[in-house]
Structure formats: structure tokens, C-alpha cells
mmCIF file of C-alpha atoms and ligand atoms in Angstrom:
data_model
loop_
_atom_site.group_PDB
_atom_site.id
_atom_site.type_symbol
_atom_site.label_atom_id
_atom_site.label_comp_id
_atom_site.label_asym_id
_atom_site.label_seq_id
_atom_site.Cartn_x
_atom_site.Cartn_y
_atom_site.Cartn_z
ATOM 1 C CA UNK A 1 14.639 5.613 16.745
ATOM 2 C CA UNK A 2 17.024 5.621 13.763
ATOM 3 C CA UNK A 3 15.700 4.097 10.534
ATOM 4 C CA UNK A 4 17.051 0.326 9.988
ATOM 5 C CA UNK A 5 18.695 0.393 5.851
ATOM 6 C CA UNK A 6 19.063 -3.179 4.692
ATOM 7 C CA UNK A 7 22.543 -3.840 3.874
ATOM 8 C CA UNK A 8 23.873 -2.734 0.169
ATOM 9 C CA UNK A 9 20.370 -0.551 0.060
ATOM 10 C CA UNK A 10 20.121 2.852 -0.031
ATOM 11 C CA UNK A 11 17.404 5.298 1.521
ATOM 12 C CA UNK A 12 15.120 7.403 -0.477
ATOM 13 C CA UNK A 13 15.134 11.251 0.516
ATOM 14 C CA UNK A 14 12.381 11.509 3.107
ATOM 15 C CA UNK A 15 10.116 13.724 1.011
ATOM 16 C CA UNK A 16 9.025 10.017 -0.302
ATOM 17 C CA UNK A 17 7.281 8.042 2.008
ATOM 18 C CA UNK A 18 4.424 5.134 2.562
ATOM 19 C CA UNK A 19 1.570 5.753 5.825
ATOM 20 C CA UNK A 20 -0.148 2.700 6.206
ATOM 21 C CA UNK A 21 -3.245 3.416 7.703
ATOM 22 C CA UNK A 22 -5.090 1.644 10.059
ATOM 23 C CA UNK A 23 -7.782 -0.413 8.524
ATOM 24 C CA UNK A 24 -7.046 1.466 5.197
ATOM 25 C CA UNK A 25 -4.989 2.282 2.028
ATOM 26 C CA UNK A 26 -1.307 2.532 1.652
ATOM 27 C CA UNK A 27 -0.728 6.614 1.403
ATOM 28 C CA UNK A 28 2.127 7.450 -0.362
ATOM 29 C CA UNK A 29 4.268 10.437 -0.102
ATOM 30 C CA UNK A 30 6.488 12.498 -2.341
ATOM 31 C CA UNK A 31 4.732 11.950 -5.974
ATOM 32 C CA UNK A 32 6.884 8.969 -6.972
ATOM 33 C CA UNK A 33 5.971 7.818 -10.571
ATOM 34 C CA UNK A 34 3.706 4.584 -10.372
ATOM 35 C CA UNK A 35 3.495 2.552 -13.395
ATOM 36 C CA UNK A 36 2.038 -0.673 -14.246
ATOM 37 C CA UNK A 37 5.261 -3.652 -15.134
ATOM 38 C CA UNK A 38 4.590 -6.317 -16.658
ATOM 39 C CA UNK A 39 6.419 -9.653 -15.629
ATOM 40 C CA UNK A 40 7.594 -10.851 -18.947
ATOM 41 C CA UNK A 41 9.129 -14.281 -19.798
ATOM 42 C CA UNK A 42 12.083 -15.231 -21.693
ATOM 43 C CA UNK A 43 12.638 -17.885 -24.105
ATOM 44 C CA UNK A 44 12.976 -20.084 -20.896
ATOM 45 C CA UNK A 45 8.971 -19.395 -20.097
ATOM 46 C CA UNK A 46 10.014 -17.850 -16.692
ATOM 47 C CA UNK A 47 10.099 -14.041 -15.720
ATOM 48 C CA UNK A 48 13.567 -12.164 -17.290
ATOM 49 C CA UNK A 49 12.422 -8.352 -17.514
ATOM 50 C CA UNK A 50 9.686 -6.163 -16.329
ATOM 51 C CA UNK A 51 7.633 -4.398 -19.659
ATOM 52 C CA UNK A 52 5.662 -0.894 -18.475
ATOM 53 C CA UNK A 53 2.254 -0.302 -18.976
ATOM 54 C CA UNK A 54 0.015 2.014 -17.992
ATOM 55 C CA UNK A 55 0.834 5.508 -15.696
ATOM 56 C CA UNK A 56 -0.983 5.806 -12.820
ATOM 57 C CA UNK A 57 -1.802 9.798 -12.872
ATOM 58 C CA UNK A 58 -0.843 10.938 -9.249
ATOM 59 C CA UNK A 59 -0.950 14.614 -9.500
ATOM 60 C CA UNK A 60 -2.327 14.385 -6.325
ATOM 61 C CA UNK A 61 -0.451 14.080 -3.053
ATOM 62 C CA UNK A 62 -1.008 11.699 -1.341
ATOM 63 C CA UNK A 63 -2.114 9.027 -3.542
ATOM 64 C CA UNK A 64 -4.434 6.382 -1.711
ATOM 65 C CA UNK A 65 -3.200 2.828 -3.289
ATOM 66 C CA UNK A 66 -5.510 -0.062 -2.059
ATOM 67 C CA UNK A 67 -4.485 -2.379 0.063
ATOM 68 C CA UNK A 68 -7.953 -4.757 0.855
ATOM 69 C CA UNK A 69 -7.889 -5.516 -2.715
ATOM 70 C CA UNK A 70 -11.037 -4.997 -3.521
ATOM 71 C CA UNK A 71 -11.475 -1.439 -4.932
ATOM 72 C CA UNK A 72 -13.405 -0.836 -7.884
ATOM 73 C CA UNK A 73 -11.006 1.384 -8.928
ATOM 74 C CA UNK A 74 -7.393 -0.373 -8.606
ATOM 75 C CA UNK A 75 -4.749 -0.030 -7.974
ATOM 76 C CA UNK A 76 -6.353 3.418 -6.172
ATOM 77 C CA UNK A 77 -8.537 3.298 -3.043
ATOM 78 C CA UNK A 78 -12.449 4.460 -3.797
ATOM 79 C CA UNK A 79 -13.244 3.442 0.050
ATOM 80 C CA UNK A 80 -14.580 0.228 -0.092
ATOM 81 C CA UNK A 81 -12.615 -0.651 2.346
ATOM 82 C CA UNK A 82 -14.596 0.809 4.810
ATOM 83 C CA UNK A 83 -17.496 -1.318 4.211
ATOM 84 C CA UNK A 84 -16.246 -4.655 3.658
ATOM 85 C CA UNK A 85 -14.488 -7.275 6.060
ATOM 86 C CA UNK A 86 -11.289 -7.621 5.455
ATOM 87 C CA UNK A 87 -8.496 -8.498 7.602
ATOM 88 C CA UNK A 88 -5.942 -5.531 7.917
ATOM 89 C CA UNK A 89 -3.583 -6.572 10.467
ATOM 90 C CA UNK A 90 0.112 -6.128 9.678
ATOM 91 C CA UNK A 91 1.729 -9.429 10.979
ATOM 92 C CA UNK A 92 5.182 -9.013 9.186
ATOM 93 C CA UNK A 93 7.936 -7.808 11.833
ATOM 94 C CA UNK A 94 10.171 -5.655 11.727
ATOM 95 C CA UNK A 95 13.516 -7.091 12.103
ATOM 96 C CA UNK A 96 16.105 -7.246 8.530
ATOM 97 C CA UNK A 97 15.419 -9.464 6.582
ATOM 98 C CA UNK A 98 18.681 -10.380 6.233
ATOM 99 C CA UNK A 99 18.226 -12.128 9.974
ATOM 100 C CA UNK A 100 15.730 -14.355 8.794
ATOM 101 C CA UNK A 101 17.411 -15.202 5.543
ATOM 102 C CA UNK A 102 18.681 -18.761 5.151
ATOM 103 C CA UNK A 103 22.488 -18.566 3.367
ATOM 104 C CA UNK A 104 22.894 -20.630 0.040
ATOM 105 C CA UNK A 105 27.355 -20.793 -0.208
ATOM 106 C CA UNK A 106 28.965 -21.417 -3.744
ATOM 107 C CA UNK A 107 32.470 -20.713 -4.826
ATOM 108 C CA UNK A 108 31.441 -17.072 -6.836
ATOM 109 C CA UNK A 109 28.481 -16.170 -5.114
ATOM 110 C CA UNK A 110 26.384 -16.087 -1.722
ATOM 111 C CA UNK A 111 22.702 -15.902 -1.589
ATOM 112 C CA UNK A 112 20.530 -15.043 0.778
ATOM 113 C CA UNK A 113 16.779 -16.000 0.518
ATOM 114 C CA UNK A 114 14.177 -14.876 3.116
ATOM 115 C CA UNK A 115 11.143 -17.282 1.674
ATOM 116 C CA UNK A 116 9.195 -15.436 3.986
ATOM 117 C CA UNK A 117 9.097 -12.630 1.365
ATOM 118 C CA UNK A 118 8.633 -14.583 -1.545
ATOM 119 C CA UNK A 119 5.935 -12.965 -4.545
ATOM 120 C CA UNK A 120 6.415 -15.974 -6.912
ATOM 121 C CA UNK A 121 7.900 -13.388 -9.582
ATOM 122 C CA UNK A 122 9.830 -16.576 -10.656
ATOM 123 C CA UNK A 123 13.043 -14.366 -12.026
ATOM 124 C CA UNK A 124 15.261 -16.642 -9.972
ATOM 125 C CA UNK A 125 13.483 -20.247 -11.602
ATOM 126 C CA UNK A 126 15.008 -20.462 -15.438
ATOM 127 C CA UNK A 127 18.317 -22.166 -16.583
ATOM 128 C CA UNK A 128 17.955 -24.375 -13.808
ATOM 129 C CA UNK A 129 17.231 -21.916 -11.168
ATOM 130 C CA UNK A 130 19.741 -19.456 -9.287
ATOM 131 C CA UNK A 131 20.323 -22.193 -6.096
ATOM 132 C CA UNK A 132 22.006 -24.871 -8.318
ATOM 133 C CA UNK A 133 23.313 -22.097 -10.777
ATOM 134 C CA UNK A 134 25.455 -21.027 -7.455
ATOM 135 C CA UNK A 135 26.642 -24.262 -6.610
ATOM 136 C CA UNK A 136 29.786 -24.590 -8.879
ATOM 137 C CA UNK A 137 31.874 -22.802 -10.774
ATOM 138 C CA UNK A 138 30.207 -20.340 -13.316
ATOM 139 C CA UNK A 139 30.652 -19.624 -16.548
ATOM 140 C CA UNK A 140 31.038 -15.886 -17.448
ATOM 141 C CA UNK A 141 27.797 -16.171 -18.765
ATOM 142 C CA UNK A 142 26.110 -17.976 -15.708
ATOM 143 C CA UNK A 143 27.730 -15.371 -13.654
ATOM 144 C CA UNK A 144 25.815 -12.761 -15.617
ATOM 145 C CA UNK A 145 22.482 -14.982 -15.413
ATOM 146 C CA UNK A 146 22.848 -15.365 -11.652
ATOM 147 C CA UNK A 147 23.589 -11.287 -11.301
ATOM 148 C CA UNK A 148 20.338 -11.062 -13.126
ATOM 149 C CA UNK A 149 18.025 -13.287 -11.614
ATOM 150 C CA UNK A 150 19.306 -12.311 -8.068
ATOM 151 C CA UNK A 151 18.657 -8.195 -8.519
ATOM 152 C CA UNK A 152 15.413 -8.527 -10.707
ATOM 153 C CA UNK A 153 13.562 -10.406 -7.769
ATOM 154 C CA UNK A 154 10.672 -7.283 -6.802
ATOM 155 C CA UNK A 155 10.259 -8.668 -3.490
ATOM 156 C CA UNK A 156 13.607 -8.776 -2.815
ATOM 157 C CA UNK A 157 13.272 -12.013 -0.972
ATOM 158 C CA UNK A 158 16.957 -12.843 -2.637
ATOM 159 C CA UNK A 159 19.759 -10.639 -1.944
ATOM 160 C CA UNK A 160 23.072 -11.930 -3.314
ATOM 161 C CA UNK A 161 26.405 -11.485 -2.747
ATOM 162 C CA UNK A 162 30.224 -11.430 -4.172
ATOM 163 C CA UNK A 163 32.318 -14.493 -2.500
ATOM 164 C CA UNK A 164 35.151 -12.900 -2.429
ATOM 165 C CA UNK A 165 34.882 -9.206 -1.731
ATOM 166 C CA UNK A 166 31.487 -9.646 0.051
ATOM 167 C CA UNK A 167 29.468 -6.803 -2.371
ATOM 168 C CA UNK A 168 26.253 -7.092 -2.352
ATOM 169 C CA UNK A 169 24.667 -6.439 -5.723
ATOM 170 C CA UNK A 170 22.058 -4.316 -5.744
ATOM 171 C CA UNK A 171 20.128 -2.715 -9.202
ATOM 172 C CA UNK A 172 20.116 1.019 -9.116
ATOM 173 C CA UNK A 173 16.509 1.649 -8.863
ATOM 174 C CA UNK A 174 15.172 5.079 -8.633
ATOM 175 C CA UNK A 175 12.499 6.127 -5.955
ATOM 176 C CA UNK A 176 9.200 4.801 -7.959
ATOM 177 C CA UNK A 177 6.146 2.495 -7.343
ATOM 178 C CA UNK A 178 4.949 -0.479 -10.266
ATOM 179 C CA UNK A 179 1.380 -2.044 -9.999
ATOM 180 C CA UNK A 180 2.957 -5.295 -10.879
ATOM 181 C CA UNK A 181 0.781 -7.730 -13.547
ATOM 182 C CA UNK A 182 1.616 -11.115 -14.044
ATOM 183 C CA UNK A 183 0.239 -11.949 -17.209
ATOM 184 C CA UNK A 184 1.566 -15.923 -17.405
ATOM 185 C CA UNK A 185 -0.768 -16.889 -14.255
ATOM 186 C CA UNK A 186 -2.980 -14.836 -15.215
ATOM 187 C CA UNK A 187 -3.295 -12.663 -12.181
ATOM 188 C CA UNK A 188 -2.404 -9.028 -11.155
ATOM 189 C CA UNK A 189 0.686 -8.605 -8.776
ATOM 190 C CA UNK A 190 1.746 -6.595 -5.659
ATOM 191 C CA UNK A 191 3.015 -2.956 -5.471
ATOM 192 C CA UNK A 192 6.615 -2.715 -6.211
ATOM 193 C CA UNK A 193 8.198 -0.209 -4.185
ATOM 194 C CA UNK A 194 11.535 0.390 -5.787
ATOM 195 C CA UNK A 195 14.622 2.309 -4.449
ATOM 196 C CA UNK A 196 14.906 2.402 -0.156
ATOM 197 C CA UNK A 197 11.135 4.106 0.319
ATOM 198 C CA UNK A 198 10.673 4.290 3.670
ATOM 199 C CA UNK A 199 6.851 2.964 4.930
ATOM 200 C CA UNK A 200 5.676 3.427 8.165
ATOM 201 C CA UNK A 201 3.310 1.104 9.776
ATOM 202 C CA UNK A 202 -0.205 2.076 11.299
ATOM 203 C CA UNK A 203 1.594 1.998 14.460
ATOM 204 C CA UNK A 204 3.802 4.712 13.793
ATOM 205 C CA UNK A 205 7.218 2.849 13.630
ATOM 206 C CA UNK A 206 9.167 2.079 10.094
ATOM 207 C CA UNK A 207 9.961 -0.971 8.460
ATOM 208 C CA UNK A 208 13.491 -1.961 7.279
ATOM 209 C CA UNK A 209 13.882 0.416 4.583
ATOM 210 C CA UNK A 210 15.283 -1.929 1.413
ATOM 211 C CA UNK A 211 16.275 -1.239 -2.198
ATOM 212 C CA UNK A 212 13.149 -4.206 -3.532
ATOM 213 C CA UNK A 213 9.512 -4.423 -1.511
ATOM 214 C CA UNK A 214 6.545 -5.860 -2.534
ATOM 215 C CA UNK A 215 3.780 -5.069 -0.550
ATOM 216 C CA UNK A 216 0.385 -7.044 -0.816
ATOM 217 C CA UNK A 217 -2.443 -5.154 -2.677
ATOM 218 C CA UNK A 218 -5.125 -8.565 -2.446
ATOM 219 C CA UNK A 219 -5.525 -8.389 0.882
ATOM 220 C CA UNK A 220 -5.006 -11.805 1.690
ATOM 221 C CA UNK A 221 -1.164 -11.961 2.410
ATOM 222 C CA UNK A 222 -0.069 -13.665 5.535
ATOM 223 C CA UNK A 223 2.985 -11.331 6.554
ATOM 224 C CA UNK A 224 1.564 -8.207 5.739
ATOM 225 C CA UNK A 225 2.102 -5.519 4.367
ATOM 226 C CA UNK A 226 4.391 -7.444 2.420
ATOM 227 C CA UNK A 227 3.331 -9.921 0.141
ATOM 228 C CA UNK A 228 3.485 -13.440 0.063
ATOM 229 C CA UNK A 229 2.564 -14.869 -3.243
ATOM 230 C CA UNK A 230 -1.205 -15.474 -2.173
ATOM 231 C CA UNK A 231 -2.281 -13.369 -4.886
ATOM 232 C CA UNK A 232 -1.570 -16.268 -7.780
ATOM 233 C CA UNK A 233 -3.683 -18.231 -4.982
ATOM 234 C CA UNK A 234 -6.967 -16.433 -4.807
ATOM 235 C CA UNK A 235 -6.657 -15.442 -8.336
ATOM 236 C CA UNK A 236 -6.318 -11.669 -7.786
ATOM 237 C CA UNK A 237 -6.732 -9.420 -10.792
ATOM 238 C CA UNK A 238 -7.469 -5.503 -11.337
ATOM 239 C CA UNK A 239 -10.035 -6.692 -13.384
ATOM 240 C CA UNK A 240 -12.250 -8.788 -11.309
ATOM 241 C CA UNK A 241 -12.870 -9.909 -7.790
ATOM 242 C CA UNK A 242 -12.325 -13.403 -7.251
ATOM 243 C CA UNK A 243 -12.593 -15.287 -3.509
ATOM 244 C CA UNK A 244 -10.496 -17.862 -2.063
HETATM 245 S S1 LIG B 301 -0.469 -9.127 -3.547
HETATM 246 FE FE1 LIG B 301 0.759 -10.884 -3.186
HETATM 247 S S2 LIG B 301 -0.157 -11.768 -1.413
HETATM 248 FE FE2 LIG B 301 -1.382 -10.013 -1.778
#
């Protein structure tokens, strides 16, 4: 079966690639750089850019990213997952997300938002957050605020679009992984998988390949593999193990 490609994204060459395994890590494929980013506020106190940190070496191929969240040695697997309980299933489906997505109608600007998806990045929350910003008229700077906050979303739980010529706007992201940290609540984030990398589910059949994913790396998501913000709820960090 063909590959579904979300609308306005574009698909990775196939030499990069995610295996989720069955009761396992996330494998992925194709040496991608993986980086930690950094969610970094603006003036406003919510997200606005994304700072690097550290490289993740992956000279090997694949490399085993962790998906129970509770490696000693995250964001790679060291195989704890094979000894603890954890719940594994993927319950996310597989249709676009863009059928789920609830449509938000202004005169410049459409947006669609698929909550189901959301990470809690909070890039679309300052200057009065990008659903009223949409609403009326914008200025030309609003126009480039609501550009912004509507590509910079990881998950990309927000996809907007162009009124009048119906163009989705999409960042140009090459194919590359970030170990997202979230240093204003004070918890580590979900695996950014940036530019249409295709990952296959433990049962062999693809997800909808898109230009933003975040997939869950606490374990605890309820629509895995993706995440769904429950990280900032069970206080997940790299650094420490905390429970619900
Ligand atoms: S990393 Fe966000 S819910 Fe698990």
C-alpha cells in the first residue's frame, strides 16, 4: 500500500526511516542528525524558537531511541525496557490528521488543529494566541506572528493555511531528529522528527508521513507513538525518573 504524505509535506528519501518495535525502542534508519532543542521563550514567556544542545553521537546504524521512558541512558535505549512494565501499545490510528482536525476560518488565514496531537510546546499561546490572532484582519506584523507560531508547532498538531490561494505553509525542515527539553516546566520533551520521516509501526504498516511529529519518549502518552503532552504531567525528565 502506497505511503499516505500529509498535505503541503514532503517525504524523506527512504534510506531514513523509524521501526517501532514491538514492546521496544524506536529504531531509526538512515543516520539522521539528532540533537537536543531547547524550547525557548520570548519576551512574551511562551515558546518562540528552538536553541540546540547537545549531539546525540549516532555513528551507529540503527540508533535505539527509548520509547518506555525509563532508560538510564536517554534519550538511547540500554534495555530496560525489557524488564519493566510498561504499556507499549500504539493506540494512535492511522488516518491524516488533517481528517480529524477541527477548522478555525479568518479572513487571511485557515487553521487546522488536531488537539489530539497536541505536545504543549505552547508556540501557538503568546500575543494572544494564534486562534484569536486569526480571527480578524492582521496586521503585516500579526501575519508574520501567526506564520510563525503556526510552522514552529513540533507536533504539528496546527497546520495552517493561506485564505485565499489555499497554501499551506510548511517550514523547510531537513530530515533530522531533536530530543526536545522544555526547560520553563521543567521537564524533558518528546522526539521531534523533522522533515516527512517515514515510521513504521510494530505491525508493519506506516503512519501518515508529515513534515512535524512528535513521538512520546515517557511512555505514558495516550495516542501513541505520538505524544500527547503527558510528559509535563508525570514530570518526565532525562535526568530523573519520576511516577504519575
Ligand atoms: S513525551 Fe509527551 S506524552 Fe510522552
Amino acid at each position: 500500500m502506497e505511503d499516505l504524505i500529509q498535505k503541503g509535506s514532503h517525504a524523506a528519501p527512504a534510506t531514513y526511516y523509524i521501526l517501532i518495535q514491538k514492546d521496544g525502542p524506536y529504531l531509526v534508519y538512515g543516520k539522521p542528525p539528532v540533537n537536543q532543542e531547547i524550547l525557548t521563550p520570548d519576551a512574551t514567556g511562551y515558546s518562540w524558537t528552538y536553541k540546540q544542545g547537545n549531539t546525540i553521537e549516532n555513528t551507529e546504524e540503527p540508533i535505539a531511541l527509548c520509547r518506555c521512558g525509563q532508560s538510564k541512558h536517554k534519550p538511547c535505549c540500554d534495555g530496560t525496557h525489557t524488564y519493566i512494565e510498561w504499556d507499549s501499545e500504539e493506540t494512535a490510528g492511522k488516518e491524516p490528521l488533517l481528517s480529524g482536525a477541527k477548522q478555525f476560518e479568518g479572513p487571511e488565514f485557515i487553521l487546522n488543529d488536531n488537539k489530539k496531537y497536541c505536545a504543549v510546546a505552547r508556540f501557538c499561546d503568546g500575543y494572544g494566541d494564534i486562534w484569536h490572532l486569526i480571527r480578524k484582519p492582521a496586521t503585516d506584523v500579526e501575519k508574520e506572528i501567526i506564520k510563525h507560531q503556526g510552522t514552529h508547532c513540533p507536533s504539528g498538531r496546527l497546520v495552517l493555511v493561506d485564505a485565499k490561494t489555499g497554501e499551506i505553509y510548511e517550514p523547510n525542515l531537513d530530515p533530522s531528529i531533536g530530543i526536545l527539553e522544555d526547560p520553563v516546566m521543567k521537564v524533558s520533551g518528546p522526539i521531534w522528527v523533522k522533515g516527512g520521516i517515514r515510521i513504521q509501526s510494530a505491525d508493519g504498516s506506516s503512519y501518515e508521513i508529515r513534515n512535524r511529529v512528535a513521538l512520546c519518549r515517557c511512555g505514558h502518552s495516550s495516542n501513541k507513538p505520538f505524544c500527547d503532552s503527558t510528559h509535563i504531567k508525570v514530570g518526565f525528565t532525562d535526568e530523573k525518573k519520576k511516577t504519575v
